[in-house]
């Protein structure tokens, strides 16, 4: 097999994606076929497999190693569909002959070559690679838990075959179709700017439940699913070591975050959070604090929870030797939902602002060219030689310190990036305050042209507007200067009656103004006084 030479970086990026979908058994099969150690956790096996690609040791046939990876990957993609017909026939035969037997082996065709050379383990170690346990109904009052990634594909399919009727019946009652495994694996949740994903605790899993619920206050038709997860020592330590107590409350820098979204095909690039009806989640014996409910917009409909991630860190047992049971209950509504759990790091607004600075902004020269082009596209019949630009942030109503905007906004007006990020930390909307279009964090760009303007020593502290000229230069707005001169004259000639309107528009006066004439008497009328307060002369 001819392999085109590619760089180590390309190999790392390309095969990291392929090896990331390999199970522990697949990684051990790959490494064992080339005489490598098969011990360790999943991420250690994966890193060991990637290292062989990077280093290309002389004692390993590199072409055969690449071919083996593709062989296992093709088997994973087509394994379920290849056995679909045989599973159905085996299901009928097994249920007729031995309905009480739990692990009736189905009649499978001859496995592929890489499967034939490996002896299948009969019993997998209990602690090895447990990520989650799926619940499948086997009767009106029984629940069977299957450790899905501990079993060999054939063992998994034998169990699925014996339960296909029950699962299929449940799925048909809830949804018109059951999404494929490939579709669920493609789910990518919408990125959250204030959370950085560190590890994937539970991979995206289709939320399918049983009619028998163990939780109290169950309504008719509700479903329940149970997941069991055991943390790795690294996951437990990083959360426990970065916990501090403030005002008697534990605050975690690293969090375990549950995310649920609706599965829509074709799968979008990013799936936003979306909660099932009557959602209830319990980790261990403690219920999770769920987001608040949205207001009911139309009569006859049920209220859903606000679409946001669920922090369950306080409920999780931070011990790598104890499993955590996650119980989920909801009311089916004909939609398919995907459940996941991640280890994330909470970021501060200062961190996000620093990352924007590190990313770099739009250069002043690019903005100047945009301004020149903007004036060139103006109707020649309209005499326009300048453009008024406000230095006031539309959110904070004070002068901007770090002007920024979305790369997709076609207007010049900016907002103060610190204010924008702080407001979205309290209430995430991520909308441009000028044009009301989406303004995601990854799309924000600092405008260096206007950053130089607000940092210019020629600006007075009270300057709120500038004029942008057709050649790309700028100057202080004339009305600001004229207003300053007019106010100074007014103060000198007629200073007896001053009306304080308590307005946001502050007069532009000098910081070190001299004292008023001794003989002048001033009367201040403050229109902000209430009706009960008298005017003092």
Short mmCIF file of C-alpha atoms in Angstrom, two decimals, residues 44-407:
data_model
loop_
_atom_site.label_atom_id
_atom_site.label_comp_id
_atom_site.label_asym_id
_atom_site.label_seq_id
_atom_site.Cartn_x
_atom_site.Cartn_y
_atom_site.Cartn_z
CA UNK A 44 -2.33 6.63 27.21
CA UNK A 45 -3.02 4.02 24.54
CA UNK A 46 -4.08 6.72 22.08
CA UNK A 47 -0.97 8.82 22.75
CA UNK A 48 1.18 5.71 22.33
CA UNK A 49 -0.44 5.01 18.97
CA UNK A 50 0.09 8.60 17.81
CA UNK A 51 3.71 8.51 18.96
CA UNK A 52 4.38 5.55 16.65
CA UNK A 53 3.09 7.65 13.77
CA UNK A 54 5.36 10.55 14.65
CA UNK A 55 8.57 8.65 15.39
CA UNK A 56 8.24 5.86 12.77
CA UNK A 57 10.52 3.36 14.57
CA UNK A 58 12.61 1.12 12.35
CA UNK A 59 11.20 -2.11 13.79
CA UNK A 60 7.65 -1.28 12.62
CA UNK A 61 6.38 -1.42 9.05
CA UNK A 62 4.93 2.08 8.73
CA UNK A 63 2.75 1.26 5.71
CA UNK A 64 1.28 -1.77 7.46
CA UNK A 65 0.64 0.34 10.56
CA UNK A 66 -1.29 2.93 8.53
CA UNK A 67 -3.25 0.19 6.78
CA UNK A 68 -4.15 -1.34 10.14
CA UNK A 69 -5.53 1.96 11.40
CA UNK A 70 -7.73 2.34 8.32
CA UNK A 71 -8.85 -1.29 8.61
CA UNK A 72 -10.04 -0.84 12.20
CA UNK A 73 -11.64 2.50 11.35
CA UNK A 74 -13.58 1.01 8.41
CA UNK A 75 -14.75 -1.80 10.65
CA UNK A 76 -16.08 0.70 13.18
CA UNK A 77 -17.96 2.60 10.48
CA UNK A 78 -19.56 -0.41 8.84
CA UNK A 79 -19.69 -2.93 11.68
CA UNK A 80 -23.23 -2.27 12.83
CA UNK A 81 -24.74 -2.17 9.34
CA UNK A 82 -22.95 -5.37 8.27
CA UNK A 83 -24.59 -7.36 11.05
CA UNK A 84 -28.02 -5.76 10.94
CA UNK A 85 -29.83 -8.51 9.03
CA UNK A 86 -28.16 -11.33 10.95
CA UNK A 87 -29.02 -9.65 14.25
CA UNK A 88 -32.71 -9.57 13.40
CA UNK A 89 -32.84 -13.24 12.44
CA UNK A 90 -30.82 -14.18 15.52
CA UNK A 91 -33.17 -12.15 17.67
CA UNK A 92 -36.23 -14.09 16.55
CA UNK A 93 -34.48 -17.45 16.90
CA UNK A 94 -33.06 -16.72 20.34
CA UNK A 95 -36.31 -15.41 21.77
CA UNK A 96 -38.14 -18.55 20.60
CA UNK A 97 -35.58 -21.04 21.90
CA UNK A 98 -34.14 -19.52 25.10
CA UNK A 99 -36.07 -16.41 26.13
CA UNK A 100 -34.58 -16.35 29.65
CA UNK A 101 -30.93 -16.48 28.65
CA UNK A 102 -29.19 -13.14 29.07
CA UNK A 103 -26.25 -13.54 26.66
CA UNK A 104 -27.43 -15.75 23.80
CA UNK A 105 -24.64 -15.57 21.20
CA UNK A 106 -25.98 -14.48 17.80
CA UNK A 107 -24.94 -16.08 14.54
CA UNK A 108 -22.39 -13.67 13.14
CA UNK A 109 -20.55 -14.01 9.84
CA UNK A 110 -16.78 -14.48 9.71
CA UNK A 111 -15.15 -11.44 11.34
CA UNK A 112 -12.53 -9.36 9.55
CA UNK A 113 -8.85 -10.28 9.59
CA UNK A 114 -7.82 -8.01 12.45
CA UNK A 115 -10.57 -9.52 14.60
CA UNK A 116 -9.58 -13.12 13.82
CA UNK A 117 -6.06 -12.69 15.17
CA UNK A 118 -7.18 -11.48 18.59
CA UNK A 119 -8.54 -13.59 21.44
CA UNK A 120 -11.62 -11.88 22.87
CA UNK A 121 -11.58 -11.39 26.64
CA UNK A 122 -14.52 -13.00 28.38
CA UNK A 123 -14.62 -10.58 31.28
CA UNK A 124 -13.35 -7.01 31.07
CA UNK A 125 -11.86 -5.36 34.18
CA UNK A 126 -14.49 -3.42 36.02
CA UNK A 127 -12.50 -0.19 36.31
CA UNK A 128 -11.11 -0.16 32.81
CA UNK A 129 -12.41 2.62 30.60
CA UNK A 130 -15.85 3.10 32.11
CA UNK A 131 -17.37 6.22 30.65
CA UNK A 132 -21.07 5.60 30.90
CA UNK A 133 -23.72 2.94 31.30
CA UNK A 134 -26.79 2.82 29.14
CA UNK A 135 -30.16 1.66 30.48
CA UNK A 136 -32.29 -0.63 28.36
CA UNK A 137 -35.74 -1.89 29.32
CA UNK A 138 -36.14 -5.66 29.24
CA UNK A 139 -39.60 -5.89 30.72
CA UNK A 140 -42.33 -3.94 32.40
CA UNK A 141 -40.42 -3.77 35.69
CA UNK A 142 -36.77 -4.59 34.88
CA UNK A 143 -33.83 -2.39 33.99
CA UNK A 144 -30.61 -3.76 32.57
CA UNK A 145 -27.46 -1.64 32.71
CA UNK A 146 -24.91 -2.20 29.97
CA UNK A 147 -21.35 -0.91 30.22
CA UNK A 148 -21.29 0.04 26.57
CA UNK A 149 -17.58 0.64 26.00
CA UNK A 150 -16.38 -2.34 28.05
CA UNK A 151 -17.78 -4.92 25.66
CA UNK A 152 -16.46 -6.18 22.39
CA UNK A 153 -18.65 -5.14 19.41
CA UNK A 154 -19.97 -8.70 19.07
CA UNK A 155 -20.86 -8.82 22.76
CA UNK A 156 -22.54 -5.44 22.50
CA UNK A 157 -24.57 -6.55 19.50
CA UNK A 158 -25.69 -9.77 21.17
CA UNK A 159 -27.17 -7.74 23.99
CA UNK A 160 -28.70 -5.24 21.60
CA UNK A 161 -30.16 -8.08 19.56
CA UNK A 162 -31.97 -9.53 22.57
CA UNK A 163 -33.40 -6.13 23.43
CA UNK A 164 -34.11 -4.81 19.94
CA UNK A 165 -37.84 -5.34 20.21
CA UNK A 166 -38.16 -3.46 23.50
CA UNK A 167 -35.88 -0.61 22.45
CA UNK A 168 -37.48 -0.34 19.04
CA UNK A 169 -40.94 -0.24 20.54
CA UNK A 170 -39.93 2.51 22.95
CA UNK A 171 -38.30 4.53 20.21
CA UNK A 172 -41.28 4.19 17.91
CA UNK A 173 -43.59 5.53 20.60
CA UNK A 174 -41.40 8.57 21.23
CA UNK A 175 -40.06 9.47 17.78
CA UNK A 176 -40.76 8.77 14.16
CA UNK A 177 -37.19 7.50 13.65
CA UNK A 178 -34.09 6.57 15.62
CA UNK A 179 -30.95 8.57 14.69
CA UNK A 180 -27.87 6.65 13.64
CA UNK A 181 -24.81 6.27 15.82
CA UNK A 182 -22.81 8.30 13.30
CA UNK A 183 -25.26 11.20 13.54
CA UNK A 184 -24.99 11.30 17.34
CA UNK A 185 -21.19 11.17 17.17
CA UNK A 186 -21.16 14.28 14.95
CA UNK A 187 -22.80 16.46 17.61
CA UNK A 188 -20.73 19.51 18.53
CA UNK A 189 -22.20 21.77 21.18
CA UNK A 190 -22.29 25.52 20.81
CA UNK A 191 -19.09 27.00 22.18
CA UNK A 192 -19.37 28.81 25.51
CA UNK A 193 -16.88 31.70 25.78
CA UNK A 194 -16.64 31.59 29.58
CA UNK A 195 -15.92 27.85 29.70
CA UNK A 196 -12.95 25.99 28.24
CA UNK A 197 -13.47 22.27 27.65
CA UNK A 198 -10.72 20.25 29.36
CA UNK A 199 -11.99 16.69 28.98
CA UNK A 200 -14.97 14.72 27.71
CA UNK A 201 -16.43 12.70 30.59
CA UNK A 202 -19.48 11.31 28.76
CA UNK A 203 -19.50 11.37 24.97
CA UNK A 204 -22.63 12.63 23.15
CA UNK A 205 -25.24 9.94 23.80
CA UNK A 206 -28.79 9.64 22.49
CA UNK A 207 -31.19 10.09 25.40
CA UNK A 208 -33.37 6.97 25.40
CA UNK A 209 -35.14 5.97 28.59
CA UNK A 210 -37.35 3.36 30.18
CA UNK A 211 -40.99 3.49 31.25
CA UNK A 212 -40.07 2.30 34.74
CA UNK A 213 -38.88 5.28 36.78
CA UNK A 214 -37.11 5.09 40.13
CA UNK A 215 -37.56 8.77 40.96
CA UNK A 216 -40.61 10.06 42.89
CA UNK A 217 -43.41 12.26 41.52
CA UNK A 218 -43.48 10.55 38.14
CA UNK A 219 -46.24 11.48 35.71
CA UNK A 220 -47.68 9.12 33.14
CA UNK A 221 -45.55 8.82 30.02
CA UNK A 222 -42.30 10.06 31.59
CA UNK A 223 -38.99 8.40 30.75
CA UNK A 224 -35.91 7.76 32.82
CA UNK A 225 -32.28 7.11 31.88
CA UNK A 226 -29.42 6.16 34.18
CA UNK A 227 -25.74 6.84 33.53
CA UNK A 228 -22.83 5.69 35.67
CA UNK A 229 -19.48 7.41 35.43
CA UNK A 230 -16.22 6.86 37.29
CA UNK A 231 -13.77 9.74 37.29
CA UNK A 232 -10.14 9.29 36.42
CA UNK A 233 -7.60 10.32 39.08
CA UNK A 234 -6.62 13.32 36.97
CA UNK A 235 -10.21 14.54 36.69
CA UNK A 236 -10.90 14.15 40.40
CA UNK A 237 -7.66 15.83 41.45
CA UNK A 238 -7.91 18.87 39.18
CA UNK A 239 -11.39 19.68 40.50
CA UNK A 240 -10.60 19.06 44.17
CA UNK A 241 -7.28 20.94 44.11
CA UNK A 242 -8.84 24.09 42.61
CA UNK A 243 -11.76 24.49 45.00
CA UNK A 244 -12.00 27.43 47.37
CA UNK A 245 -14.60 28.30 50.00
CA UNK A 246 -16.05 31.81 49.86
CA UNK A 247 -18.74 32.92 52.34
CA UNK A 248 -19.29 29.31 53.33
CA UNK A 249 -19.90 28.23 49.73
CA UNK A 250 -17.63 26.06 47.61
CA UNK A 251 -16.47 27.65 44.37
CA UNK A 252 -14.91 25.43 41.72
CA UNK A 253 -12.54 26.70 39.05
CA UNK A 254 -12.97 23.40 37.20
CA UNK A 255 -16.53 22.13 36.83
CA UNK A 256 -18.43 19.10 35.63
CA UNK A 257 -20.93 20.40 33.13
CA UNK A 258 -23.96 18.58 31.74
CA UNK A 259 -25.17 19.64 28.31
CA UNK A 260 -28.31 18.55 26.48
CA UNK A 261 -29.28 19.52 22.94
CA UNK A 262 -31.88 18.54 20.39
CA UNK A 263 -30.66 16.27 17.62
CA UNK A 264 -31.58 17.81 14.27
CA UNK A 265 -30.55 16.28 10.95
CA UNK A 266 -28.61 17.29 8.98
CA UNK A 267 -26.31 17.90 11.93
CA UNK A 268 -25.39 21.62 12.21
CA UNK A 269 -21.85 22.81 12.88
CA UNK A 270 -22.84 23.76 16.42
CA UNK A 271 -25.86 22.55 18.39
CA UNK A 272 -27.24 24.94 21.03
CA UNK A 273 -28.46 23.74 24.40
CA UNK A 274 -32.12 22.70 24.44
CA UNK A 275 -33.92 21.12 27.37
CA UNK A 276 -36.58 18.38 27.30
CA UNK A 277 -39.93 18.96 28.97
CA UNK A 278 -40.22 18.37 32.74
CA UNK A 279 -36.48 17.75 33.02
CA UNK A 280 -35.14 16.46 36.33
CA UNK A 281 -31.51 15.43 36.94
CA UNK A 282 -30.07 13.80 40.03
CA UNK A 283 -26.42 12.95 40.64
CA UNK A 284 -26.16 10.39 43.41
CA UNK A 285 -28.83 11.34 45.94
CA UNK A 286 -28.76 15.09 45.27
CA UNK A 287 -30.89 16.82 42.62
CA UNK A 288 -29.04 19.22 40.35
CA UNK A 289 -29.90 22.90 40.32
CA UNK A 290 -31.50 23.45 36.92
CA UNK A 291 -31.84 26.70 34.95
CA UNK A 292 -35.01 28.77 35.48
CA UNK A 293 -38.08 28.11 33.36
CA UNK A 294 -38.88 30.30 30.38
CA UNK A 295 -42.21 32.17 30.35
CA UNK A 296 -45.05 30.49 28.46
CA UNK A 297 -45.49 32.32 25.16
CA UNK A 298 -48.66 30.64 23.91
CA UNK A 299 -51.58 29.03 25.75
CA UNK A 300 -51.72 25.26 25.94
CA UNK A 301 -47.94 24.79 25.85
CA UNK A 302 -45.55 23.67 28.57
CA UNK A 303 -42.71 25.80 29.82
CA UNK A 304 -39.14 24.72 29.09
CA UNK A 305 -36.03 25.42 31.07
CA UNK A 306 -33.67 28.13 29.92
CA UNK A 307 -31.19 26.73 27.43
CA UNK A 308 -27.87 26.70 29.26
CA UNK A 309 -25.38 24.15 30.65
CA UNK A 310 -25.99 22.51 34.03
CA UNK A 311 -23.25 22.61 36.67
CA UNK A 312 -23.30 19.39 38.71
CA UNK A 313 -19.84 19.69 40.32
CA UNK A 314 -21.13 19.97 43.88
CA UNK A 315 -23.04 16.68 43.48
CA UNK A 316 -20.21 14.61 42.01
CA UNK A 317 -18.10 12.36 44.25
CA UNK A 318 -14.52 13.45 43.61
CA UNK A 319 -13.10 9.97 44.07
CA UNK A 320 -11.66 7.80 41.28
CA UNK A 321 -12.71 4.62 43.09
CA UNK A 322 -16.42 5.41 43.47
CA UNK A 323 -18.87 5.56 40.59
CA UNK A 324 -21.39 8.39 40.23
CA UNK A 325 -24.95 7.58 39.22
CA UNK A 326 -26.69 10.20 37.07
CA UNK A 327 -30.46 9.78 36.82
CA UNK A 328 -32.39 11.79 34.23
CA UNK A 329 -36.16 12.04 33.94
CA UNK A 330 -38.16 13.87 31.27
CA UNK A 331 -41.41 13.85 29.32
CA UNK A 332 -41.05 12.76 25.65
CA UNK A 333 -42.30 15.28 23.09
CA UNK A 334 -41.40 13.59 19.81
CA UNK A 335 -37.91 15.13 19.66
CA UNK A 336 -34.56 13.40 19.98
CA UNK A 337 -32.15 14.68 22.61
CA UNK A 338 -28.42 14.15 23.09
CA UNK A 339 -26.80 14.09 26.54
CA UNK A 340 -23.13 14.79 27.35
CA UNK A 341 -20.90 15.63 30.29
CA UNK A 342 -17.67 17.63 30.19
CA UNK A 343 -14.92 18.77 32.50
CA UNK A 344 -14.55 22.52 31.89
CA UNK A 345 -12.53 25.41 33.25
CA UNK A 346 -14.35 28.62 34.11
CA UNK A 347 -12.77 31.69 32.53
CA UNK A 348 -12.96 35.29 33.76
CA UNK A 349 -13.73 38.37 31.70
CA UNK A 350 -10.12 39.52 32.15
CA UNK A 351 -8.92 36.29 30.55
CA UNK A 352 -11.24 36.77 27.58
CA UNK A 353 -10.12 40.38 27.11
CA UNK A 354 -6.46 39.34 27.28
CA UNK A 355 -7.08 36.67 24.64
CA UNK A 356 -8.59 39.31 22.36
CA UNK A 357 -5.47 41.44 22.80
CA UNK A 358 -3.25 38.44 22.12
CA UNK A 359 -5.26 37.60 19.02
CA UNK A 360 -4.60 41.06 17.65
CA UNK A 361 -7.05 43.53 16.16
CA UNK A 362 -7.76 45.14 12.83
CA UNK A 363 -4.85 47.32 11.79
CA UNK A 364 -5.26 51.09 11.59
CA UNK A 365 -4.32 51.01 7.92
CA UNK A 366 -7.12 48.56 7.10
CA UNK A 367 -9.68 50.74 8.88
CA UNK A 368 -8.36 53.83 7.11
CA UNK A 369 -8.79 52.12 3.74
CA UNK A 370 -12.33 51.11 4.68
CA UNK A 371 -13.13 54.73 5.55
CA UNK A 372 -11.74 55.99 2.25
CA UNK A 373 -13.74 53.38 0.36
CA UNK A 374 -16.87 54.30 2.31
CA UNK A 375 -16.61 57.94 1.24
CA UNK A 376 -15.88 56.89 -2.35
CA UNK A 377 -19.15 54.94 -2.50
CA UNK A 378 -21.29 57.87 -1.33
CA UNK A 379 -23.65 59.42 -3.87
CA UNK A 380 -21.73 62.27 -5.57
CA UNK A 381 -24.83 64.46 -5.43
CA UNK A 382 -24.62 64.40 -1.63
CA UNK A 383 -21.92 66.73 -0.36
CA UNK A 384 -20.36 64.70 2.45
CA UNK A 385 -16.85 65.48 3.58
CA UNK A 386 -16.86 64.06 7.10
CA UNK A 387 -18.51 61.47 9.31
CA UNK A 388 -19.37 61.97 12.98
CA UNK A 389 -18.19 59.10 15.16
CA UNK A 390 -19.29 58.76 18.78
CA UNK A 391 -16.67 57.81 21.34
CA UNK A 392 -19.43 56.88 23.79
CA UNK A 393 -20.05 53.16 24.30
CA UNK A 394 -23.71 52.38 23.48
CA UNK A 395 -23.81 50.05 26.50
CA UNK A 396 -22.06 51.88 29.33
CA UNK A 397 -22.78 55.44 28.05
CA UNK A 398 -19.21 56.47 28.87
CA UNK A 399 -16.23 56.93 26.60
CA UNK A 400 -14.78 53.70 25.27
CA UNK A 401 -11.42 52.42 26.46
CA UNK A 402 -11.04 49.41 24.15
CA UNK A 403 -13.17 49.93 21.00
CA UNK A 404 -14.19 46.72 19.26
CA UNK A 405 -16.91 45.19 17.08
CA UNK A 406 -17.73 42.01 15.19
CA UNK A 407 -15.81 41.20 12.04
#
